[in-house]
Amino acid sequence: MRVFFALILTGLSLGWGGEARAHAVLLETNPADRSVVVDSPSTIVLRFNESVQPIVVQIRDGEGTAIAVDVAAIDREVRIHPRGALRAAGYILSYRVTSADSHPVAGSILFAVGTAPSGWLGPPRLVVTSSAWDWASAINRALFLAAALIAVGAVMYGFVVHTSPPPRSLVLGATAIALATGVASIYLQGGLLLDAAGARPWDGEVWIVGLASTRGMASFVALFGLATLGVAQFVPFVWRRSMNAFATLCIVASFALSGHAATAAPRWIAIPTLLLHVVVVAFWLGSLIPLLSALRKERGRRNAIFRRFSEIAVLAVPQLVVAGIVLAVLQ
């Protein structure tokens, strides 16, 4: 148990590093910021450097009255259609979007219809949310990564090193932690995207927004795999191996559905490299406890088991290094 908690702390330390701030960037708007248009625009366009998903988009006039709008995301553009003509006045358009890396980006622009206002508001700027949601999401993510990788790695150990099943308590314990943190990640992602101050766990909108994001999709796939992995520990061994293999594929594949590494260009290089990186890290983290258990229980086969592990582990090291370098260069 002490070794298990040590590995959890290792996962926390590995996942605690700061994230690259390669978020979506607003390139152009039509109308431009602080511009004056003669007639009410039928469509307002926000153009980003990558595809985005709008979370909240609002237009308010100088008195703070909200204007009803329809919002559509088309490739790298967010198009806002006012439902009625805008009267001659100054307006502020505020937006909150997320891109494929699952991180929120917010900002605003000012424009006027008819004539320029006597004075513009303070300069709007692009901001990346930093709040309690960030901290909670980061801690939860680190726990999820550690637990999920340990569970997957223990199963991998059973496939490639030692055919006897890994300790059930290890797989079930890591799977339970990963399931709990995986569910929490959907809620935390929704709160992060909405910057939902005062939100409660039963707020449906937070769950819906979180699940609709790329991080929510990745969490859903991982949760399905984790649930399968948990059930597999209670079925006959002949079925368990097939279920373990399927669950492992789901959990590993979920890492390619969201995040900076999964969305780096060119994706045909980034995604296979990321998956290789995940598999090797999972094998190393998840194999250590099953290996220790096997060496204690099967003293007569110690040398054979350790030799088999060493052969695979040594081959995995250069793959881990190369994958890490490629991902670093791409980002």
GROMACS .gro file of C-alpha atoms in nm, residues 145-276:
model
  132
  145LEU     CA    1  -0.334   1.034  -1.465
  146ALA     CA    2  -0.149   0.853  -1.187
  147ALA     CA    3  -0.435   0.613  -1.110
  148ALA     CA    4  -0.532   0.542  -1.473
  149LEU     CA    5  -0.173   0.481  -1.581
  150ILE     CA    6  -0.106   0.250  -1.286
  151ALA     CA    7  -0.420   0.047  -1.362
  152VAL     CA    8  -0.336   0.019  -1.733
  153GLY     CA    9   0.030  -0.056  -1.665
  154ALA     CA   10  -0.057  -0.339  -1.425
  155VAL     CA   11  -0.268  -0.498  -1.697
  156MET     CA   12   0.015  -0.453  -1.950
  157TYR     CA   13   0.249  -0.629  -1.710
  158GLY     CA   14   0.016  -0.928  -1.715
  159PHE     CA   15   0.025  -0.936  -2.094
  160VAL     CA   16   0.393  -0.894  -2.170
  161VAL     CA   17   0.593  -0.990  -1.858
  162HIS     CA   18   0.411  -1.242  -1.645
  163THR     CA   19   0.099  -1.429  -1.750
  164SER     CA   20  -0.042  -1.454  -1.399
  165PRO     CA   21  -0.294  -1.176  -1.324
  166PRO     CA   22  -0.163  -0.866  -1.142
  167PRO     CA   23  -0.279  -0.812  -0.781
  168ARG     CA   24  -0.653  -0.753  -0.797
  169SER     CA   25  -0.640  -0.502  -0.512
  170LEU     CA   26  -0.396  -0.287  -0.711
  171VAL     CA   27  -0.604  -0.285  -1.028
  172LEU     CA   28  -0.932  -0.227  -0.843
  173GLY     CA   29  -0.787   0.043  -0.618
  174ALA     CA   30  -0.628   0.237  -0.905
  175THR     CA   31  -0.940   0.190  -1.119
  176ALA     CA   32  -1.167   0.321  -0.841
  177ILE     CA   33  -0.955   0.636  -0.798
  178ALA     CA   34  -0.943   0.690  -1.175
  179LEU     CA   35  -1.321   0.647  -1.204
  180ALA     CA   36  -1.390   0.897  -0.926
  181THR     CA   37  -1.149   1.158  -1.061
  182GLY     CA   38  -1.263   1.093  -1.418
  183VAL     CA   39  -1.623   1.176  -1.327
  184ALA     CA   40  -1.508   1.482  -1.132
  185SER     CA   41  -1.305   1.599  -1.432
  186ILE     CA   42  -1.623   1.647  -1.638
  187TYR     CA   43  -1.774   1.874  -1.374
  188LEU     CA   44  -1.449   2.063  -1.318
  189GLN     CA   45  -1.403   2.116  -1.690
  190GLY     CA   46  -1.753   2.261  -1.716
  191GLY     CA   47  -1.685   2.493  -1.425
  192LEU     CA   48  -1.353   2.600  -1.577
  193LEU     CA   49  -1.506   2.674  -1.916
  194LEU     CA   50  -1.796   2.869  -1.766
  195ASP     CA   51  -1.586   3.023  -1.490
  196ALA     CA   52  -1.893   2.935  -1.286
  197ALA     CA   53  -1.841   3.107  -0.954
  198GLY     CA   54  -2.060   2.957  -0.685
  199ALA     CA   55  -2.152   2.651  -0.893
  200ARG     CA   56  -2.271   2.338  -0.713
  201PRO     CA   57  -2.220   1.971  -0.813
  202TRP     CA   58  -2.588   1.943  -0.902
  203ASP     CA   59  -2.580   2.233  -1.151
  204GLY     CA   60  -2.677   2.063  -1.477
  205GLU     CA   61  -2.537   2.331  -1.706
  206VAL     CA   62  -2.187   2.279  -1.569
  207TRP     CA   63  -2.203   1.904  -1.640
  208ILE     CA   64  -2.345   1.960  -1.990
  209VAL     CA   65  -2.075   2.210  -2.087
  210GLY     CA   66  -1.803   1.989  -1.943
  211LEU     CA   67  -1.926   1.680  -2.124
  212ALA     CA   68  -1.958   1.868  -2.455
  213SER     CA   69  -1.591   1.973  -2.446
  214THR     CA   70  -1.305   1.769  -2.587
  215ARG     CA   71  -1.187   1.698  -2.232
  216GLY     CA   72  -1.536   1.573  -2.148
  217MET     CA   73  -1.534   1.343  -2.450
  218ALA     CA   74  -1.192   1.208  -2.354
  219SER     CA   75  -1.310   1.152  -1.995
  220PHE     CA   76  -1.620   0.966  -2.115
  221VAL     CA   77  -1.413   0.726  -2.328
  222ALA     CA   78  -1.167   0.672  -2.042
  223LEU     CA   79  -1.451   0.610  -1.795
  224PHE     CA   80  -1.600   0.348  -2.025
  225GLY     CA   81  -1.264   0.173  -2.042
  226LEU     CA   82  -1.212   0.199  -1.666
  227ALA     CA   83  -1.557   0.057  -1.593
  228THR     CA   84  -1.481  -0.234  -1.825
  229LEU     CA   85  -1.147  -0.286  -1.652
  230GLY     CA   86  -1.315  -0.295  -1.312
  231VAL     CA   87  -1.578  -0.547  -1.420
  232ALA     CA   88  -1.310  -0.761  -1.587
  233GLN     CA   89  -1.147  -0.835  -1.250
  234PHE     CA   90  -1.453  -1.038  -1.146
  235VAL     CA   91  -1.497  -1.256  -1.456
  236PRO     CA   92  -1.320  -1.584  -1.539
  237PHE     CA   93  -0.957  -1.543  -1.646
  238VAL     CA   94  -1.028  -1.660  -2.003
  239TRP     CA   95  -1.264  -1.359  -2.050
  240ARG     CA   96  -1.063  -1.123  -1.835
  241ARG     CA   97  -0.771  -1.095  -2.076
  242SER     CA   98  -0.995  -0.990  -2.365
  243MET     CA   99  -1.181  -0.737  -2.152
  244ASN     CA  100  -0.851  -0.604  -2.013
  245ALA     CA  101  -0.719  -0.557  -2.366
  246PHE     CA  102  -1.032  -0.370  -2.477
  247ALA     CA  103  -1.032  -0.154  -2.165
  248THR     CA  104  -0.664  -0.069  -2.215
  249LEU     CA  105  -0.727   0.040  -2.574
  250CYS     CA  106  -1.012   0.270  -2.461
  251ILE     CA  107  -0.813   0.429  -2.181
  252VAL     CA  108  -0.500   0.484  -2.390
  253ALA     CA  109  -0.702   0.616  -2.687
  254SER     CA  110  -0.872   0.873  -2.463
  255PHE     CA  111  -0.542   1.060  -2.431
  256ALA     CA  112  -0.554   1.140  -2.803
  257LEU     CA  113  -0.891   1.315  -2.783
  258SER     CA  114  -0.792   1.629  -2.594
  259GLY     CA  115  -0.499   1.834  -2.473
  260HIS     CA  116  -0.202   2.022  -2.615
  261ALA     CA  117  -0.004   1.713  -2.714
  262ALA     CA  118  -0.298   1.558  -2.899
  263THR     CA  119  -0.371   1.874  -3.098
  264ALA     CA  120  -0.017   1.971  -3.197
  265ALA     CA  121   0.052   1.980  -3.571
  266PRO     CA  122   0.109   1.766  -3.764
  267ARG     CA  123  -0.137   1.542  -3.586
  268TRP     CA  124  -0.038   1.231  -3.785
  269ILE     CA  125   0.292   1.251  -3.599
  270ALA     CA  126   0.171   1.396  -3.269
  271ILE     CA  127  -0.102   1.143  -3.191
  272PRO     CA  128   0.096   0.819  -3.250
  273THR     CA  129   0.390   0.967  -3.060
  274LEU     CA  130   0.165   1.068  -2.770
  275LEU     CA  131   0.008   0.721  -2.755
  276LEU     CA  132   0.351   0.558  -2.754
   0.00000   0.00000   0.00000
